[in-house]
PDB file of C-alpha atoms in Angstrom:
ATOM      1  CA  MET A  18      -0.208  -0.062   0.227  1.00  0.00           C
ATOM      2  CA  ALA A  19       1.432   2.668  -0.625  1.00  0.00           C
ATOM      3  CA  THR A  20       2.170   5.406   2.012  1.00  0.00           C
ATOM      4  CA  VAL A  21       1.816   8.528  -0.174  1.00  0.00           C
ATOM      5  CA  ARG A  22       0.428   8.851  -3.841  1.00  0.00           C
ATOM      6  CA  LEU A  23       1.570  12.318  -6.126  1.00  0.00           C
ATOM      7  CA  SER A  24       0.266  13.215  -9.544  1.00  0.00           C
ATOM      8  CA  PHE A  25       1.035  16.250 -11.510  1.00  0.00           C
ATOM      9  CA  SER A  26       0.605  17.052 -15.245  1.00  0.00           C
ATOM     10  CA  PRO A  27       3.377  16.116 -17.559  1.00  0.00           C
ATOM     11  CA  ALA A  28       4.972  19.667 -17.306  1.00  0.00           C
ATOM     12  CA  PRO A  29       9.119  19.910 -15.970  1.00  0.00           C
ATOM     13  CA  VAL A  30       8.228  22.295 -13.430  1.00  0.00           C
ATOM     14  CA  HIS A  31       6.622  19.615 -11.076  1.00  0.00           C
ATOM     15  CA  VAL A  32       9.841  17.148 -11.396  1.00  0.00           C
ATOM     16  CA  ARG A  33      11.713  18.878  -8.897  1.00  0.00           C
ATOM     17  CA  THR A  34       8.736  18.604  -6.591  1.00  0.00           C
ATOM     18  CA  ALA A  35       8.256  15.278  -7.329  1.00  0.00           C
ATOM     19  CA  ARG A  36      12.063  15.432  -6.329  1.00  0.00           C
ATOM     20  CA  LEU A  37      11.015  16.739  -3.294  1.00  0.00           C
ATOM     21  CA  VAL A  38       8.375  14.958  -1.360  1.00  0.00           C
ATOM     22  CA  GLY A  39      10.555  11.415  -3.188  1.00  0.00           C
ATOM     23  CA  VAL A  40      13.415  12.751  -0.536  1.00  0.00           C
ATOM     24  CA  ALA A  41      10.872  13.764   1.824  1.00  0.00           C
ATOM     25  CA  VAL A  42       9.332  10.218   2.673  1.00  0.00           C
ATOM     26  CA  ALA A  43      12.830   8.573   1.836  1.00  0.00           C
ATOM     27  CA  ARG A  44      13.780  10.249   5.288  1.00  0.00           C
ATOM     28  CA  ARG A  45      11.123   9.846   7.457  1.00  0.00           C
ATOM     29  CA  ALA A  46      11.093   5.908   5.852  1.00  0.00           C
ATOM     30  CA  GLY A  47      14.658   5.848   7.357  1.00  0.00           C
ATOM     31  CA  VAL A  48      16.402   5.900   3.605  1.00  0.00           C
ATOM     32  CA  ALA A  49      20.511   6.339   5.119  1.00  0.00           C
ATOM     33  CA  GLU A  50      21.522  10.093   5.032  1.00  0.00           C
ATOM     34  CA  GLU A  51      23.774   8.769   2.520  1.00  0.00           C
ATOM     35  CA  LEU A  52      21.898   7.909   0.431  1.00  0.00           C
ATOM     36  CA  LEU A  53      19.044  10.697  -0.358  1.00  0.00           C
ATOM     37  CA  ASP A  54      21.234  12.155  -2.770  1.00  0.00           C
ATOM     38  CA  GLU A  55      20.670   9.279  -5.290  1.00  0.00           C
ATOM     39  CA  VAL A  56      17.390   9.095  -4.562  1.00  0.00           C
ATOM     40  CA  ARG A  57      16.715  12.318  -5.032  1.00  0.00           C
ATOM     41  CA  LEU A  58      18.827  12.100  -8.222  1.00  0.00           C
ATOM     42  CA  ALA A  59      16.853   9.161  -9.779  1.00  0.00           C
ATOM     43  CA  ILE A  60      13.122   9.619  -8.843  1.00  0.00           C
ATOM     44  CA  GLY A  61      13.746  13.291 -11.015  1.00  0.00           C
ATOM     45  CA  GLU A  62      15.248  11.264 -13.888  1.00  0.00           C
ATOM     46  CA  ALA A  63      12.373   8.926 -13.405  1.00  0.00           C
ATOM     47  CA  CYS A  64      10.223  11.518 -13.149  1.00  0.00           C
ATOM     48  CA  THR A  65      12.038  13.632 -16.322  1.00  0.00           C
ATOM     49  CA  ARG A  66      11.703   9.761 -18.569  1.00  0.00           C
ATOM     50  CA  ALA A  67       7.732  10.249 -18.211  1.00  0.00           C
ATOM     51  CA  VAL A  68       7.292  14.244 -18.131  1.00  0.00           C
ATOM     52  CA  THR A  69       9.062  13.527 -22.108  1.00  0.00           C
ATOM     53  CA  LEU A  70       7.474  10.923 -23.035  1.00  0.00           C
ATOM     54  CA  HIS A  71       4.334  12.261 -22.366  1.00  0.00           C
ATOM     55  CA  ARG A  72       4.724  15.082 -24.233  1.00  0.00           C
ATOM     56  CA  GLN A  73       6.135  13.815 -26.866  1.00  0.00           C
ATOM     57  CA  TYR A  74       2.993  11.465 -27.498  1.00  0.00           C
ATOM     58  CA  HIS A  75       0.717  14.974 -26.341  1.00  0.00           C
ATOM     59  CA  LEU A  76      -0.463  13.225 -23.129  1.00  0.00           C
ATOM     60  CA  SER A  77      -2.712  15.615 -21.320  1.00  0.00           C
ATOM     61  CA  GLU A  78      -2.817  12.653 -18.049  1.00  0.00           C
ATOM     62  CA  LEU A  79      -1.118  12.736 -14.801  1.00  0.00           C
ATOM     63  CA  VAL A  80       2.696  11.386 -14.231  1.00  0.00           C
ATOM     64  CA  THR A  81       2.373   8.850 -10.214  1.00  0.00           C
ATOM     65  CA  VAL A  82       4.723   8.909  -8.323  1.00  0.00           C
ATOM     66  CA  GLU A  83       3.896   6.423  -5.160  1.00  0.00           C
ATOM     67  CA  MET A  84       5.713   5.766  -1.949  1.00  0.00           C
ATOM     68  CA  SER A  85       6.118   3.169  -0.257  1.00  0.00           C
ATOM     69  CA  ASP A  86       8.181   2.332   2.975  1.00  0.00           C
ATOM     70  CA  SER A  87       6.499  -1.026   4.548  1.00  0.00           C
ATOM     71  CA  ASP A  88       9.532  -3.200   4.130  1.00  0.00           C
ATOM     72  CA  SER A  89      12.122  -1.129   1.810  1.00  0.00           C
ATOM     73  CA  TYR A  90      11.395   2.368   0.303  1.00  0.00           C
ATOM     74  CA  THR A  91       9.539   1.368  -3.098  1.00  0.00           C
ATOM     75  CA  VAL A  92       9.325   4.456  -5.392  1.00  0.00           C
ATOM     76  CA  ARG A  93       7.188   3.508  -8.552  1.00  0.00           C
ATOM     77  CA  VAL A  94       6.305   6.607 -11.029  1.00  0.00           C
ATOM     78  CA  ILE A  95       4.285   5.499 -13.718  1.00  0.00           C
ATOM     79  CA  ASP A  96       3.497   7.034 -17.149  1.00  0.00           C
ATOM     80  CA  HIS A  97       0.839   6.274 -19.522  1.00  0.00           C
ATOM     81  CA  ALA A  98       3.250   6.210 -22.825  1.00  0.00           C
ATOM     82  CA  PRO A  99       2.545   3.138 -25.882  1.00  0.00           C
ATOM     83  CA  ILE A 100       4.991   0.650 -24.529  1.00  0.00           C
ATOM     84  CA  GLU A 101       6.957   0.757 -27.413  1.00  0.00           C
ATOM     85  CA  ALA A 102       8.306   4.218 -26.155  1.00  0.00           C
ATOM     86  CA  SER A 103      10.598   2.479 -23.016  1.00  0.00           C
ATOM     87  CA  VAL A 104      11.673   0.325 -26.509  1.00  0.00           C
ATOM     88  CA  GLY A 105      15.662   0.717 -26.603  1.00  0.00           C
ATOM     89  CA  LEU A 106      16.945   2.193 -23.054  1.00  0.00           C
ATOM     90  CA  THR A 107      20.124   1.874 -23.233  1.00  0.00           C
ATOM     91  CA  LYS A 108      23.439   3.417 -22.477  1.00  0.00           C
ATOM     92  CA  LEU A 109      25.140   4.784 -24.807  1.00  0.00           C
ATOM     93  CA  PRO A 110      29.154   4.187 -24.585  1.00  0.00           C
ATOM     94  CA  PRO A 111      31.744   7.450 -24.392  1.00  0.00           C
ATOM     95  CA  ASP A 112      32.411   7.219 -27.921  1.00  0.00           C
ATOM     96  CA  GLU A 113      29.370   7.579 -28.906  1.00  0.00           C
ATOM     97  CA  LEU A 114      28.054  10.632 -25.803  1.00  0.00           C
ATOM     98  CA  ALA A 115      29.779  13.564 -28.484  1.00  0.00           C
ATOM     99  CA  ASP A 116      28.901  12.029 -31.778  1.00  0.00           C
ATOM    100  CA  GLU A 117      27.424  14.566 -33.944  1.00  0.00           C
ATOM    101  CA  SER A 118      24.906  12.303 -35.715  1.00  0.00           C
ATOM    102  CA  LEU A 119      23.417  11.583 -32.166  1.00  0.00           C
ATOM    103  CA  THR A 120      20.458  13.564 -31.773  1.00  0.00           C
ATOM    104  CA  ASP A 121      19.725  15.979 -28.108  1.00  0.00           C
ATOM    105  CA  ASP A 122      16.894  14.043 -27.027  1.00  0.00           C
ATOM    106  CA  ALA A 123      18.983  10.131 -27.771  1.00  0.00           C
ATOM    107  CA  LEU A 124      21.555  11.583 -25.352  1.00  0.00           C
ATOM    108  CA  THR A 125      19.608  13.109 -22.286  1.00  0.00           C
ATOM    109  CA  THR A 126      17.403   9.483 -22.367  1.00  0.00           C
ATOM    110  CA  GLY A 127      21.037   7.557 -22.830  1.00  0.00           C
ATOM    111  CA  VAL A 128      21.936   9.320 -20.142  1.00  0.00           C
ATOM    112  CA  GLY A 129      19.323   9.281 -18.160  1.00  0.00           C
ATOM    113  CA  PHE A 130      19.275   6.345 -18.204  1.00  0.00           C
ATOM    114  CA  ALA A 131      22.867   5.449 -17.342  1.00  0.00           C
ATOM    115  CA  LEU A 132      22.154   7.819 -14.323  1.00  0.00           C
ATOM    116  CA  LEU A 133      18.972   5.610 -13.295  1.00  0.00           C
ATOM    117  CA  ALA A 134      20.574   2.247 -13.624  1.00  0.00           C
ATOM    118  CA  GLY A 135      23.701   3.636 -12.009  1.00  0.00           C
ATOM    119  CA  PHE A 136      22.181   4.566  -8.631  1.00  0.00           C
ATOM    120  CA  VAL A 137      19.303   2.266  -7.953  1.00  0.00           C
ATOM    121  CA  ASP A 138      21.079  -0.880  -7.608  1.00  0.00           C
ATOM    122  CA  ASP A 139      16.767  -3.019  -7.740  1.00  0.00           C
ATOM    123  CA  LEU A 140      15.260  -1.078 -10.531  1.00  0.00           C
ATOM    124  CA  GLN A 141      12.895  -2.696 -13.035  1.00  0.00           C
ATOM    125  CA  VAL A 142      10.791  -1.160 -16.010  1.00  0.00           C
ATOM    126  CA  ARG A 143       7.360  -2.690 -16.145  1.00  0.00           C
ATOM    127  CA  PRO A 144       4.620  -2.284 -18.366  1.00  0.00           C
ATOM    128  CA  VAL A 145       1.767  -0.771 -16.656  1.00  0.00           C
ATOM    129  CA  GLU A 146      -1.109  -4.126 -15.636  1.00  0.00           C
ATOM    130  CA  ASP A 147      -4.240  -1.549 -17.375  1.00  0.00           C
ATOM    131  CA  GLY A 148      -3.356   0.270 -20.325  1.00  0.00           C
ATOM    132  CA  PRO A 149      -0.445   2.069 -22.419  1.00  0.00           C
ATOM    133  CA  GLY A 150       2.486   2.848 -19.919  1.00  0.00           C
ATOM    134  CA  THR A 151       5.561   2.376 -18.112  1.00  0.00           C
ATOM    135  CA  GLU A 152       6.393   1.833 -14.193  1.00  0.00           C
ATOM    136  CA  VAL A 153       9.305   2.893 -13.281  1.00  0.00           C
ATOM    137  CA  ARG A 154       9.746   1.205  -9.933  1.00  0.00           C
ATOM    138  CA  MET A 155      12.571   1.478  -7.529  1.00  0.00           C
ATOM    139  CA  VAL A 156      13.625   0.551  -4.295  1.00  0.00           C
ATOM    140  CA  TRP A 157      15.759   1.325  -1.326  1.00  0.00           C
ATOM    141  CA  PRO A 158      16.780  -0.478   1.971  1.00  0.00           C
ATOM    142  CA  VAL A 159      15.182   1.304   5.205  1.00  0.00           C
ATOM    143  CA  GLY A 160      17.575   1.593   8.330  1.00  0.00           C
ATOM    144  CA  ARG A 161      14.920   0.914  11.131  1.00  0.00           C
ATOM    145  CA  ARG A 162      12.086   0.238  11.419  1.00  0.00           C
TER     146      ARG A 162
ATOM    147  CA  MET B 470      17.226  26.607  -5.178  1.00  0.00           C
ATOM    148  CA  GLU B 471      16.067  28.557  -8.594  1.00  0.00           C
ATOM    149  CA  LEU B 472      19.075  28.540 -11.727  1.00  0.00           C
ATOM    150  CA  SER B 473      21.443  31.082 -11.759  1.00  0.00           C
ATOM    151  CA  LEU B 474      23.552  31.886 -14.319  1.00  0.00           C
ATOM    152  CA  ALA B 475      26.571  35.043 -14.404  1.00  0.00           C
ATOM    153  CA  THR B 476      29.563  35.192 -17.223  1.00  0.00           C
ATOM    154  CA  ARG B 477      32.793  36.429 -15.677  1.00  0.00           C
ATOM    155  CA  THR B 478      35.977  37.322 -17.941  1.00  0.00           C
ATOM    156  CA  VAL B 479      39.150  35.475 -16.636  1.00  0.00           C
ATOM    157  CA  ALA B 480      42.520  34.540 -18.200  1.00  0.00           C
ATOM    158  CA  GLU B 481      40.611  35.397 -21.662  1.00  0.00           C
ATOM    159  CA  HIS B 482      38.308  32.866 -21.455  1.00  0.00           C
ATOM    160  CA  THR B 483      34.398  33.181 -21.131  1.00  0.00           C
ATOM    161  CA  VAL B 484      33.327  31.726 -17.485  1.00  0.00           C
ATOM    162  CA  LEU B 485      29.564  31.110 -17.419  1.00  0.00           C
ATOM    163  CA  GLU B 486      29.242  30.261 -13.317  1.00  0.00           C
ATOM    164  CA  VAL B 487      26.246  28.178 -12.352  1.00  0.00           C
ATOM    165  CA  GLY B 488      24.989  27.860  -9.610  1.00  0.00           C
ATOM    166  CA  GLY B 489      21.736  25.753  -7.692  1.00  0.00           C
ATOM    167  CA  GLU B 490      19.586  23.729  -9.703  1.00  0.00           C
ATOM    168  CA  VAL B 491      19.475  22.324 -13.505  1.00  0.00           C
ATOM    169  CA  ASP B 492      17.243  19.688 -14.845  1.00  0.00           C
ATOM    170  CA  VAL B 493      14.022  19.296 -16.945  1.00  0.00           C
ATOM    171  CA  TYR B 494      12.413  23.281 -15.926  1.00  0.00           C
ATOM    172  CA  THR B 495      16.361  24.506 -15.710  1.00  0.00           C
ATOM    173  CA  ALA B 496      17.677  23.390 -18.553  1.00  0.00           C
ATOM    174  CA  PRO B 497      17.295  25.264 -21.667  1.00  0.00           C
ATOM    175  CA  ARG B 498      17.870  28.403 -19.970  1.00  0.00           C
ATOM    176  CA  LEU B 499      21.072  26.935 -19.571  1.00  0.00           C
ATOM    177  CA  ARG B 500      21.312  26.006 -23.343  1.00  0.00           C
ATOM    178  CA  GLU B 501      19.469  29.295 -24.218  1.00  0.00           C
ATOM    179  CA  ARG B 502      23.000  31.876 -22.670  1.00  0.00           C
ATOM    180  CA  LEU B 503      25.188  29.363 -23.602  1.00  0.00           C
ATOM    181  CA  ILE B 504      24.685  29.537 -27.690  1.00  0.00           C
ATOM    182  CA  GLU B 505      24.081  33.534 -26.071  1.00  0.00           C
ATOM    183  CA  LEU B 506      27.137  33.235 -25.617  1.00  0.00           C
ATOM    184  CA  VAL B 507      28.746  31.240 -28.576  1.00  0.00           C
ATOM    185  CA  ASP B 508      26.573  33.184 -31.237  1.00  0.00           C
ATOM    186  CA  ALA B 509      28.646  36.797 -29.424  1.00  0.00           C
ATOM    187  CA  GLY B 510      32.047  35.186 -30.103  1.00  0.00           C
ATOM    188  CA  ALA B 511      32.614  33.358 -27.278  1.00  0.00           C
ATOM    189  CA  ARG B 512      35.516  30.773 -28.039  1.00  0.00           C
ATOM    190  CA  ASP B 513      36.994  29.445 -25.067  1.00  0.00           C
ATOM    191  CA  VAL B 514      34.434  28.486 -22.222  1.00  0.00           C
ATOM    192  CA  VAL B 515      34.155  27.359 -19.367  1.00  0.00           C
ATOM    193  CA  VAL B 516      31.136  26.170 -16.800  1.00  0.00           C
ATOM    194  CA  ASP B 517      32.488  26.337 -13.448  1.00  0.00           C
ATOM    195  CA  LEU B 518      29.953  23.617 -11.904  1.00  0.00           C
ATOM    196  CA  GLU B 519      30.823  24.208  -8.281  1.00  0.00           C
ATOM    197  CA  ARG B 520      27.579  26.014  -7.066  1.00  0.00           C
ATOM    198  CA  VAL B 521      25.759  23.704  -8.806  1.00  0.00           C
ATOM    199  CA  GLU B 522      23.010  22.099  -5.745  1.00  0.00           C
ATOM    200  CA  PHE B 523      21.759  19.192  -8.453  1.00  0.00           C
ATOM    201  CA  LEU B 524      22.033  18.583 -11.910  1.00  0.00           C
ATOM    202  CA  ASP B 525      19.551  16.282 -14.046  1.00  0.00           C
ATOM    203  CA  SER B 526      21.174  13.689 -17.681  1.00  0.00           C
ATOM    204  CA  THR B 527      18.985  17.122 -19.485  1.00  0.00           C
ATOM    205  CA  GLY B 528      21.582  19.384 -18.431  1.00  0.00           C
ATOM    206  CA  LEU B 529      24.760  16.603 -19.092  1.00  0.00           C
ATOM    207  CA  GLY B 530      22.558  16.571 -22.117  1.00  0.00           C
ATOM    208  CA  VAL B 531      23.202  20.964 -22.184  1.00  0.00           C
ATOM    209  CA  LEU B 532      26.780  20.497 -21.641  1.00  0.00           C
ATOM    210  CA  VAL B 533      27.334  17.986 -24.822  1.00  0.00           C
ATOM    211  CA  GLY B 534      25.045  20.068 -26.971  1.00  0.00           C
ATOM    212  CA  ALA B 535      27.750  23.063 -26.248  1.00  0.00           C
ATOM    213  CA  LEU B 536      30.904  20.488 -26.566  1.00  0.00           C
ATOM    214  CA  LYS B 537      29.560  20.126 -29.755  1.00  0.00           C
ATOM    215  CA  ARG B 538      28.550  23.455 -30.709  1.00  0.00           C
ATOM    216  CA  LEU B 539      31.954  24.847 -29.614  1.00  0.00           C
ATOM    217  CA  ARG B 540      34.311  21.632 -31.246  1.00  0.00           C
ATOM    218  CA  THR B 541      32.400  22.722 -34.598  1.00  0.00           C
ATOM    219  CA  ALA B 542      33.577  26.377 -33.469  1.00  0.00           C
ATOM    220  CA  HIS B 543      37.145  25.388 -33.533  1.00  0.00           C
ATOM    221  CA  GLY B 544      36.888  26.496 -29.643  1.00  0.00           C
ATOM    222  CA  THR B 545      37.727  24.991 -26.887  1.00  0.00           C
ATOM    223  CA  PHE B 546      34.668  23.796 -23.795  1.00  0.00           C
ATOM    224  CA  GLY B 547      35.758  22.291 -20.273  1.00  0.00           C
ATOM    225  CA  LEU B 548      33.926  22.437 -16.865  1.00  0.00           C
ATOM    226  CA  VAL B 549      35.127  23.474 -13.030  1.00  0.00           C
ATOM    227  CA  CYS B 550      33.584  20.376 -10.831  1.00  0.00           C
ATOM    228  CA  ALA B 551      35.492  19.512  -7.682  1.00  0.00           C
ATOM    229  CA  LYS B 552      32.141  17.943  -5.975  1.00  0.00           C
ATOM    230  CA  GLU B 553      32.394  14.204  -5.526  1.00  0.00           C
ATOM    231  CA  PRO B 554      27.948  13.405  -5.851  1.00  0.00           C
ATOM    232  CA  LEU B 555      28.367  15.492  -8.976  1.00  0.00           C
ATOM    233  CA  LEU B 556      31.214  13.924 -10.107  1.00  0.00           C
ATOM    234  CA  LYS B 557      30.567  10.051  -9.458  1.00  0.00           C
ATOM    235  CA  ILE B 558      27.705  12.044 -12.115  1.00  0.00           C
ATOM    236  CA  PHE B 559      29.844  11.816 -14.947  1.00  0.00           C
ATOM    237  CA  ARG B 560      31.537   8.885 -13.754  1.00  0.00           C
ATOM    238  CA  ILE B 561      28.570   6.553 -14.228  1.00  0.00           C
ATOM    239  CA  THR B 562      27.017   8.514 -17.076  1.00  0.00           C
ATOM    240  CA  ALA B 563      31.063   8.004 -19.113  1.00  0.00           C
ATOM    241  CA  LEU B 564      31.035  12.304 -19.773  1.00  0.00           C
ATOM    242  CA  ASP B 565      34.533  12.480 -18.060  1.00  0.00           C
ATOM    243  CA  GLN B 566      35.433  10.268 -21.065  1.00  0.00           C
ATOM    244  CA  VAL B 567      33.812  13.233 -22.482  1.00  0.00           C
ATOM    245  CA  PHE B 568      34.733  16.941 -21.633  1.00  0.00           C
ATOM    246  CA  PRO B 569      38.246  17.955 -19.942  1.00  0.00           C
ATOM    247  CA  ILE B 570      36.671  18.829 -15.959  1.00  0.00           C
ATOM    248  CA  PHE B 571      38.818  20.637 -13.727  1.00  0.00           C
ATOM    249  CA  PRO B 572      39.254  21.128  -9.735  1.00  0.00           C
ATOM    250  CA  THR B 573      39.486  25.102  -9.679  1.00  0.00           C
ATOM    251  CA  VAL B 574      38.623  27.853 -12.579  1.00  0.00           C
ATOM    252  CA  GLU B 575      42.152  28.205 -12.297  1.00  0.00           C
ATOM    253  CA  ALA B 576      42.779  24.952 -13.956  1.00  0.00           C
ATOM    254  CA  ALA B 577      39.961  25.291 -17.028  1.00  0.00           C
ATOM    255  CA  THR B 578      41.701  28.649 -17.884  1.00  0.00           C
ATOM    256  CA  GLU B 579      45.319  28.776 -17.876  1.00  0.00           C
ATOM    257  CA  ARG B 580      46.543  28.768 -21.010  1.00  0.00           C
ATOM    258  CA  ASP B 581      46.032  25.735 -23.451  1.00  0.00           C
ATOM    259  CA  GLY B 582      43.849  24.759 -20.593  1.00  0.00           C
ATOM    260  CA  SER B 583      40.826  22.962 -21.625  1.00  0.00           C
ATOM    261  CA  GLY B 584      42.590  21.455 -24.906  1.00  0.00           C
ATOM    262  CA  PRO B 585      40.174  21.107 -27.442  1.00  0.00           C
ATOM    263  CA  ALA B 586      36.350  20.543 -27.671  1.00  0.00           C
ATOM    264  CA  SER B 587      37.038  17.486 -28.970  1.00  0.00           C
TER     265      SER B 587
END
């Protein structure tokens, strides 16, 4: 069961709010202080990805962030973009990062996924159960229960 | 904290001091400022990230865009960053192999310090 659920219209300005809430709930849940910067970055990246996809597909539906602290701190970021938009999430090799042919969007997507994969040990990207969309699920350990 | 941008000249380099949070909301302003600088003739550009509190993939994309723009213009582009959390972001994305990264503005603006933007 989600402890906190936040839904926001797919506008870049709201991503900061999601980060702030995500870190506040993580701190309250008992996530170690030294992990909070990574939690902030990962939630930001997942929300940025969702907002970017909604804008790309002209979707006005809300992006949802669910934070739960039952056994660990679990954050689910849910978008409603077509599932094929998630295909091709991959880490780019260094020699391609500054390649002229790489578009800014492709670069940002690749770098964003590299950050998610690099900062979240327990990361899953999977289709949502109802309708189009993907769920980015991130789990961090909590120090006290 | 909101994004702050300030430009100064050090040893014939254009130094753009960035502060606050660089994310999907604020990164377009950083992109615009970097384009303005290059369009105005800046060719040796250093972006000082010491006062940056948050940097995401969108901000990194803007920095790569500036690197490419200066490479095309036969200029140089370097970053100043000594904060471990930010350096970790560059390492994880392998962008530490793409950008010249210096610990201080002085190191970045030494003659030929930022090297070719390639």
